Every structure is written in structure tokens, then in C-alpha cells.
């Protein structure tokens, strides 16, 4: 498993080079790797309930962090969805992007996301889980903002990154608290971070259970677009259609659902779990369905319906019964199949007609027959019509909610209302673009190429196949998936027809009522709303716009567009604007453009932060012979002091530099006197180089002119004295603290034997702290390149001005 993950990220690095060589065929070649993943992991099918495979690579042993991977029914299902749909999306992307620029970059981002998502669902260590979780946020940001030249794409990408990134930080806090609680509950430190071992202890009675639960749920809710964090998902439709088909139907938005499912046997089953998940899930289910009914853009219709389905999945996992989890399993896979197909169908329509507005589409079935058939089949699965897999999912949903004693009736009512709206919008997607008279579109429509048809055809066909033979699903992965979620063996038995038992008849009746009501709503919703909401036309400031929308037959679209920016979206925009204003205020206050002000602020901050703990916690102590000053030491001290005073009082730059050099040489002599010749040599080299650089720079500077007033000089003198005193006290305090010589003894023993070096300081820098030193060198190199680029830019600008 680890090698395949590494292979995915490696392939992402080579994707741009392959794109330069292969062009549109790049998608077909790159798709071979995820198809290989499907074949490799598919050989574990059928996977038995409770069966799992573990693998581990040592990563940071000192912190008990391993690259450990877990494959069971839950993770296997996600791996097959991620790899299989990912391969189809790669093929689709090659034709969709065509000759657009940045194709290699797009494939790199897509493969980076694929590897990150595979890492999330396979990780057994919570730290590696978080690392891959954040990588999905970063790669999705790059994908959503692929068209970075447009403001909409940039703002949508930023919105997704900030919301999911903030949720990731909350998730990290919850995972760290889980590790702490696991150790307190008796797990060894090396096993405290492993999900596979966490189920052996009971977190539900631990005092940290509620903070852990809230933090994990917030992290999952932000990623899976639960209310009030749902607003980033419709905005993310600014991404290219392959991104929406992959991220926003089957993978990224399901990552939060995966977290809920994975931690269900560890944290689930409590009143707090049920209350939070059912409450948030029901609200999300209804809000998503209601907002979907007013959209005209195909992708936004699908985005809001996705939000509603994610709410349904969250609700089912909150209920947590066997029937509810079985329904969640079926619903999750069915939704991944039909929603990815519908996004690709929407992309085909947009690619070949130039628009996604359903009110401007019609009659495409004769010009795009394969796309039409595929879209209709996927929409029927979305609506839950037999014999599609979506029908089995909807029946499982109703059956699961009948199993609840207290809230069952209300949950069924909510589910029926949401599904009625989703059925209506499924008919919109299936009928409006393809039936009726042919309408004028920005581009002359024709059928999409085979690369853009393969994905939706296979996914829609798979939805029919599993719907007709549901036993193939529950025996191969369904039962194992439900077992992994519940934590005990479960045997699913899915059927397209359950006979004439009272429960089956009632569920069939609910399904029929849902379909019939959805069809009626599809035909009658707009006139009904225009009559019942006529009063809104008289209200200001909405009145004139609502009246025009009513007259033009787009009232529902107008209302949803006006409601959409309210609530969470407005809160996000207000918070972002507040942060921006605060940053601008801080910039105006601190970033004055004068180096002397930056130095002044830095010194003041250092003095303020160090003074309090230094004066209240640490008491510097002088040794008995501290004041026994030998003559040559006094001479060197006076030399240092004289150099410093001369530097401050100098009226010419060269005089100041020379005096500063005297101070530096005095410090070098101090190092020599106290047995540190290596430091003395370093000090002499630094001082020599500094003087040379200063002299070279001064040649290009204007004449020295004192600009500070007497008051400013007095202020600077006061701050300098305070900084000097604090620095001296820190040195004295450091000398008075006696630590255990464990590190000293370790470095003394290991320097020669392990690194073949006799200078311990050098050995520490280039061996024991090699990565730290490399980081410092890298920072200096990057800064140097930045300075060089700025100088070149200035020279180029000067040349253009002269021309």
C-alpha cells in the first residue's frame, strides 16, 4: 500500500513531462496507474466482514509516528472509488482540456489529490491521516483555482482552503487529544496513535470525550460541507468539470463522511454523537435540497443536491443502527456512481454547447444521444427509480428511519421532503437539456468524444448492474464495509424487491409518493411559488427585482440567488474582510518602510517578552571571582566599549564601520582569552567580511546626514540601554543555570566515534543538526535569489524607461 501511494505522488511529478510528449493522450496513459490500483486492490474482493490487512513503515520512531496503513471493507471501498473514478476522470480530462494551457499542471494537481485521498482512507496512524487530510485541502485549492486568471476561481479556491484548512486544524487538535486519552486509558505510547488499536479502549467515559468529539466532528463537517460550512462547495463549481466530477461527488466531500464512519466504533453510540450528527445532518439535508431547486446552472444543481446527500449520510451515521449503517453504505456508493456520471454529463453539455444554464438548453437528445441516455440513466438513479442502485439506497434510507422509535416519524418526513425536491431536480437535469425543441446555444452542439463518454457510460451502467444484482455488492464489499463501521460482524442482504410484508409495502408506498410528488413538483413548483410569494414583490429592497423575476418566469432562481449569500456566506465574507482590514492596519502601523523602525520594533518586542519572565522567574547569580578583572581583560573590555561609543558618535560612515570592527575584534580577543579559538576565528572572519561589504555598499550611498532629533536620540539611547541590560541579564541567568550534562556527554562520546569529528561544535552543526543547518542555508539561498531577482527587475525596468 505504501509503495502504491509513493508511486502516485511520483507519477504526479512526471505528469507535466508526459503531457508535453503525449498531449491529449496523456489522460489515457496516466489512467493506467489508477486502473492498476483497481486491479491490485480488487483482488481482495470479496472481502469478508472483519477481515483487514495492516502494513507499517517507520517514519518518526522517537515520536511513535509510523506510516501505518489499514485495509478493510471501508477503506477498500473508498480505494476502489478513488482509483476507479480517478482513472475515468483522467481520461475525461485529456479531451475536456484539449489544447488549453496548463494541462500538465492540471494532471499533477489531480494525481496529487488522488494520492492524498488514498492516504486519508488507508492511514492507520492519526498523524499520517492528518498529513494526508491537509494535502487534500492544498491540492483541492490548486484544482479549484486552476483558472487562476479569473477572480471567481481565485476567491472560490481561497474559500475552500480556508474553510477546510480551519477544519483540519480542529481535526488535528481532536486527534492529539485522542492520543493523550488513549495513553491515559492504558494504551502503550507506540499504539496510542493507531486507529486499529484505539477501538480496544473506551473513550466514551473519558473526561476528554466531549472535546474530542466536537473537534473531530467540526473537522469532518467542514470537509463534507455540512451546514453552516456548506457554502464553499457551490462556490467550488468554478473549478473545471473534471474536478467537480472527482472531488465534489465521490472523494473529497466524502472524506468527512469517511472520518465519521471510521471513528464510529470508537466514539459513536452516545447521546452526544446522535444529537450532533442527526441535528446537523437533517438541517444540511433540507437546506441542500431546498437550495438546489432554485438553481439554473447544472453544476450548481448537482452541488446543492450533493450537500443534501451528504446530510443524509451524516444523519444515517448519527442514527447508528445496523439498518442505518447499511443504508449509509448503499447510499454512499450509489451517490458516488451517479453523481460523478452526472457531473461528466454536465461537462459534456457545457463543452459542446458553451452553456450549463438549463433554461437555455433543450432538444439535445438527437445531437448528443449517448450523453442524453447516460444523463437520463444517472438522473433516474439519483431520483431513486427502480431498478437503479439509487432506488435501493432510497428504500434502505426509509427502512432505516422506520427502525427508530422516537424520531423515526420526523426523520421520515424530513427525508421524504428532501427526496421530493431532489426528484424534481433530477427530472430537471434529465429532461430540460435533452427534450423539447432545440434551442440556440453559444456553440453548435454535437456529441462529445469517446474520452468524455467512457466515464459517464461506465458509471451509469454500473449503477444499473448493481441495482439489478445487488447481491454482488453486499457479498463483495457491502457487508465488510458495514462491519468496519459498526465494529461487529454484519451480513447485508440487499434486494430489489422485498415482498409484501407491511414494512416493505410501506417503504414502497413512500418511494412511490416521493416519485409522484417530485414529478408534480417538477411540473407545478414555479407557478405555485409565483402565486404564494406574490406578496414578496411588494417588499423593498427586494421588490423590483422579484417582480421582474416573476414576470420573466425565474422567480425561484432569483429567490435562491438572494438567499444564498446570507447566513454563513455573509459571515465568512465579513470575517475575511475583518481579517484583511486588521492586516492592513497592522501593516500601516508596523511596516513603515524604514529599516530603523523595524529594528526598533524588534528590539522593543524582544525586551518586553524577555523582561517579565527574566525578572520574575530567574535570578542571575555571579560567581565569587566574577569581579576579579585582570589587566589585559580590562584593556579588552575598554577597547570594546570605546569601539561601541565611537560607532554611535561617528559622523562618517567609514569611521563608524572601523569603530564597529574594533568592537568585533575585541570580542574575538575575549573568545581567545576564555579558550574558544574556533569562535574567535569565526568572529574575525565575520568582522572582516562585514567591513568589506559595508565599504562596498557605502560607495553607492548618498552623503551621511543626521536625521534624528534630540528627543529621538534620547529615546534610542534609552531603548539601547534597556536592551543591553536585558541581554547581559540573560547571559548571567544562562550561566547560573546548571543542567544535567546528558547532551554534553552524548556529543563528547559520539563526535569522534560516530561522525569522525573532533570539533564538537562543527559536528553538531553539520551532522547532528544537519537538516537544521541545511534549512538555514536554504533560507539564505532563497533570500539571495530574491534579492538578485529584484535587482534584475529594477535594471530591466530602468532599461525600458530609457528606451
CSV table of N, CA, C and O in Angstrom, one decimal, residues 422-476:
chain,number,residue,atom,x,y,z
A,422,UNK,N,-35.3,16.6,-4.5
A,422,UNK,CA,-34.2,16.0,-5.3
A,422,UNK,C,-34.7,15.3,-6.5
A,422,UNK,O,-34.1,15.3,-7.6
A,423,UNK,N,-35.9,14.6,-6.4
A,423,UNK,CA,-36.5,14.0,-7.5
A,423,UNK,C,-36.9,15.1,-8.6
A,423,UNK,O,-36.6,14.9,-9.8
A,424,UNK,N,-37.4,16.2,-8.1
A,424,UNK,CA,-37.8,17.3,-9.1
A,424,UNK,C,-36.6,17.8,-9.8
A,424,UNK,O,-36.6,17.9,-11.0
A,425,UNK,N,-35.5,18.0,-9.1
A,425,UNK,CA,-34.3,18.5,-9.8
A,425,UNK,C,-33.6,17.4,-10.6
A,425,UNK,O,-32.9,17.7,-11.6
A,426,UNK,N,-33.8,16.1,-10.3
A,426,UNK,CA,-33.3,15.1,-11.1
A,426,UNK,C,-34.0,15.1,-12.4
A,426,UNK,O,-33.4,14.9,-13.5
A,427,UNK,N,-35.3,15.3,-12.4
A,427,UNK,CA,-36.1,15.4,-13.7
A,427,UNK,C,-35.6,16.7,-14.5
A,427,UNK,O,-35.6,16.6,-15.7
A,428,UNK,N,-35.3,17.7,-13.8
A,428,UNK,CA,-34.8,18.9,-14.5
A,428,UNK,C,-33.5,18.6,-15.2
A,428,UNK,O,-33.4,18.9,-16.4
A,429,UNK,N,-32.6,17.9,-14.6
A,429,UNK,CA,-31.3,17.5,-15.2
A,429,UNK,C,-31.6,16.5,-16.3
A,429,UNK,O,-30.9,16.6,-17.4
A,430,UNK,N,-32.5,15.6,-16.2
A,430,UNK,CA,-32.7,14.6,-17.2
A,430,UNK,C,-33.6,15.0,-18.4
A,430,UNK,O,-33.4,14.5,-19.5
A,431,UNK,N,-34.5,16.0,-18.2
A,431,UNK,CA,-35.4,16.3,-19.2
A,431,UNK,C,-35.1,17.7,-19.9
A,431,UNK,O,-35.1,17.7,-21.2
A,432,UNK,N,-34.9,18.7,-19.2
A,432,UNK,CA,-34.8,20.0,-19.8
A,432,UNK,C,-33.7,20.1,-20.8
A,432,UNK,O,-33.9,20.7,-21.9
A,433,UNK,N,-32.5,19.6,-20.6
A,433,UNK,CA,-31.4,19.8,-21.6
A,433,UNK,C,-31.7,18.9,-22.9
A,433,UNK,O,-31.2,19.3,-24.0
A,434,UNK,N,-32.4,17.8,-22.8
A,434,UNK,CA,-32.4,16.8,-23.9
A,434,UNK,C,-33.8,16.8,-24.6
A,434,UNK,O,-33.8,16.3,-25.7
A,435,UNK,N,-34.8,17.2,-24.0
A,435,UNK,CA,-36.1,17.1,-24.6
A,435,UNK,C,-36.7,18.5,-25.0
A,435,UNK,O,-36.1,19.5,-24.5
A,436,UNK,N,-37.8,18.6,-25.7
A,436,UNK,CA,-38.3,19.8,-26.2
A,436,UNK,C,-37.7,20.2,-27.5
A,436,UNK,O,-36.9,19.5,-28.1
A,437,UNK,N,-37.9,21.5,-27.8
A,437,UNK,CA,-37.4,22.0,-29.1
A,437,UNK,C,-35.9,22.4,-28.9
A,437,UNK,O,-35.5,22.7,-27.8
A,438,UNK,N,-35.1,22.2,-30.0
A,438,UNK,CA,-33.7,22.6,-30.0
A,438,UNK,C,-33.6,24.1,-29.8
A,438,UNK,O,-34.2,24.9,-30.5
A,439,UNK,N,-32.7,24.5,-28.9
A,439,UNK,CA,-32.5,25.9,-28.6
A,439,UNK,C,-31.2,26.4,-29.0
A,439,UNK,O,-30.2,25.6,-29.2
A,440,UNK,N,-31.1,27.7,-29.3
A,440,UNK,CA,-29.9,28.3,-29.7
A,440,UNK,C,-28.9,28.3,-28.6
A,440,UNK,O,-29.2,28.8,-27.5
A,441,UNK,N,-27.7,27.9,-28.8
A,441,UNK,CA,-26.6,27.9,-27.8
A,441,UNK,C,-25.4,28.6,-28.3
A,441,UNK,O,-25.2,28.7,-29.5
A,442,UNK,N,-24.5,29.0,-27.4
A,442,UNK,CA,-23.3,29.7,-27.9
A,442,UNK,C,-22.5,28.9,-28.9
A,442,UNK,O,-21.8,29.5,-29.7
A,443,UNK,N,-22.5,27.6,-28.8
A,443,UNK,CA,-21.7,26.7,-29.7
A,443,UNK,C,-22.6,25.8,-30.4
A,443,UNK,O,-23.7,25.4,-29.8
A,444,UNK,N,-22.3,25.4,-31.5
A,444,UNK,CA,-23.1,24.4,-32.3
A,444,UNK,C,-22.9,23.0,-31.6
A,444,UNK,O,-21.8,22.5,-31.6
A,445,UNK,N,-24.0,22.4,-31.0
A,445,UNK,CA,-23.8,21.2,-30.3
A,445,UNK,C,-23.5,20.0,-31.1
A,445,UNK,O,-24.0,19.9,-32.3
A,446,UNK,N,-22.8,19.1,-30.6
A,446,UNK,CA,-22.5,17.8,-31.2
A,446,UNK,C,-22.1,16.8,-30.1
A,446,UNK,O,-21.8,17.2,-29.0
A,447,UNK,N,-22.0,15.5,-30.5
A,447,UNK,CA,-21.7,14.5,-29.4
A,447,UNK,C,-20.2,14.7,-29.0
A,447,UNK,O,-19.4,15.1,-29.8
A,448,UNK,N,-20.0,14.4,-27.7
A,448,UNK,CA,-18.7,14.5,-27.1
A,448,UNK,C,-17.8,13.4,-27.6
A,448,UNK,O,-18.3,12.3,-28.0
A,449,UNK,N,-16.5,13.5,-27.6
A,449,UNK,CA,-15.6,12.4,-28.0
A,449,UNK,C,-15.7,11.3,-27.0
A,449,UNK,O,-16.2,11.4,-25.9
A,450,UNK,N,-15.1,10.1,-27.4
A,450,UNK,CA,-15.2,8.9,-26.7
A,450,UNK,C,-14.5,9.1,-25.3
A,450,UNK,O,-15.0,8.5,-24.3
A,451,UNK,N,-13.5,9.9,-25.2
A,451,UNK,CA,-12.8,10.1,-23.9
A,451,UNK,C,-13.8,10.7,-22.9
A,451,UNK,O,-13.6,10.4,-21.7
A,452,UNK,N,-14.7,11.5,-23.3
A,452,UNK,CA,-15.6,12.2,-22.4
A,452,UNK,C,-16.9,11.4,-22.2
A,452,UNK,O,-17.7,11.8,-21.4
A,453,UNK,N,-17.1,10.3,-23.0
A,453,UNK,CA,-18.3,9.5,-22.8
A,453,UNK,C,-18.0,8.2,-22.0
A,453,UNK,O,-18.9,7.6,-21.4
A,454,UNK,N,-16.7,7.7,-22.0
A,454,UNK,CA,-16.4,6.5,-21.4
A,454,UNK,C,-16.8,6.5,-19.9
A,454,UNK,O,-17.4,5.6,-19.4
A,455,UNK,N,-16.4,7.6,-19.2
A,455,UNK,CA,-16.6,7.7,-17.8
A,455,UNK,C,-18.1,7.6,-17.4
A,455,UNK,O,-18.6,6.7,-16.6
A,456,UNK,N,-18.9,8.6,-17.9
A,456,UNK,CA,-20.3,8.5,-17.5
A,456,UNK,C,-21.1,7.3,-18.0
A,456,UNK,O,-21.9,6.8,-17.2
A,457,UNK,N,-20.7,6.7,-19.1
A,457,UNK,CA,-21.4,5.5,-19.6
A,457,UNK,C,-21.1,4.3,-18.6
A,457,UNK,O,-22.0,3.6,-18.2
A,458,UNK,N,-19.8,4.1,-18.3
A,458,UNK,CA,-19.4,3.0,-17.3
A,458,UNK,C,-20.1,3.2,-16.0
A,458,UNK,O,-20.6,2.3,-15.4
A,459,UNK,N,-20.1,4.4,-15.4
A,459,UNK,CA,-20.6,4.7,-14.1
A,459,UNK,C,-22.1,4.5,-14.1
A,459,UNK,O,-22.7,3.9,-13.2
A,460,UNK,N,-22.8,5.0,-15.1
A,460,UNK,CA,-24.3,4.8,-15.2
A,460,UNK,C,-24.6,3.4,-15.4
A,460,UNK,O,-25.5,2.9,-14.8
A,461,UNK,N,-23.8,2.7,-16.2
A,461,UNK,CA,-24.1,1.3,-16.4
A,461,UNK,C,-23.8,0.5,-15.2
A,461,UNK,O,-24.6,-0.5,-14.9
A,462,UNK,N,-22.8,0.8,-14.4
A,462,UNK,CA,-22.6,0.1,-13.1
A,462,UNK,C,-23.7,0.3,-12.2
A,462,UNK,O,-24.0,-0.6,-11.4
A,463,UNK,N,-24.3,1.5,-12.2
A,463,UNK,CA,-25.5,1.8,-11.3
A,463,UNK,C,-26.6,0.9,-11.7
A,463,UNK,O,-27.3,0.4,-10.8
A,464,UNK,N,-26.8,0.6,-13.0
A,464,UNK,CA,-27.9,-0.3,-13.4
A,464,UNK,C,-27.5,-1.8,-12.9
A,464,UNK,O,-28.4,-2.5,-12.4
A,465,UNK,N,-26.3,-2.1,-13.2
A,465,UNK,CA,-25.9,-3.5,-12.9
A,465,UNK,C,-26.0,-3.8,-11.4
A,465,UNK,O,-26.6,-4.9,-11.0
A,466,UNK,N,-25.5,-2.9,-10.5
A,466,UNK,CA,-25.6,-3.2,-9.1
A,466,UNK,C,-27.1,-3.2,-8.7
A,466,UNK,O,-27.5,-3.9,-7.7
A,467,UNK,N,-27.9,-2.3,-9.3
A,467,UNK,CA,-29.3,-2.3,-9.0
A,467,UNK,C,-30.0,-3.5,-9.3
A,467,UNK,O,-30.9,-4.0,-8.5
A,468,UNK,N,-29.7,-4.1,-10.4
A,468,UNK,CA,-30.3,-5.4,-10.8
A,468,UNK,C,-29.8,-6.6,-10.1
A,468,UNK,O,-30.5,-7.6,-9.8
A,469,UNK,N,-28.5,-6.5,-9.7
A,469,UNK,CA,-27.9,-7.7,-9.0
A,469,UNK,C,-27.2,-7.1,-7.7
A,469,UNK,O,-26.0,-7.0,-7.5
A,470,UNK,N,-28.0,-6.7,-6.7
A,470,UNK,CA,-27.5,-6.0,-5.5
A,470,UNK,C,-26.7,-7.0,-4.7
A,470,UNK,O,-25.8,-6.6,-3.9
A,471,UNK,N,-26.9,-8.3,-4.8
A,471,UNK,CA,-26.1,-9.3,-4.0
A,471,UNK,C,-24.7,-9.2,-4.4
A,471,UNK,O,-23.8,-9.5,-3.5
A,472,UNK,N,-24.3,-8.8,-5.6
A,472,UNK,CA,-22.9,-8.7,-5.9
A,472,UNK,C,-22.2,-7.7,-5.1
A,472,UNK,O,-21.0,-7.8,-4.8
A,473,UNK,N,-23.0,-6.6,-4.7
A,473,UNK,CA,-22.4,-5.6,-3.9
A,473,UNK,C,-22.3,-6.0,-2.4
A,473,UNK,O,-21.2,-5.9,-1.8
A,474,UNK,N,-23.3,-6.5,-1.9
A,474,UNK,CA,-23.3,-6.8,-0.4
A,474,UNK,C,-22.3,-7.9,-0.1
A,474,UNK,O,-21.7,-8.0,0.9
A,475,UNK,N,-22.2,-8.9,-1.0
A,475,UNK,CA,-21.3,-10.0,-0.8
A,475,UNK,C,-19.8,-9.6,-1.0
A,475,UNK,O,-18.9,-10.1,-0.3
A,476,UNK,N,-19.6,-8.7,-2.0
A,476,UNK,CA,-18.2,-8.4,-2.3
A,476,UNK,C,-17.6,-7.4,-1.3
A,476,UNK,O,-16.4,-7.5,-0.9
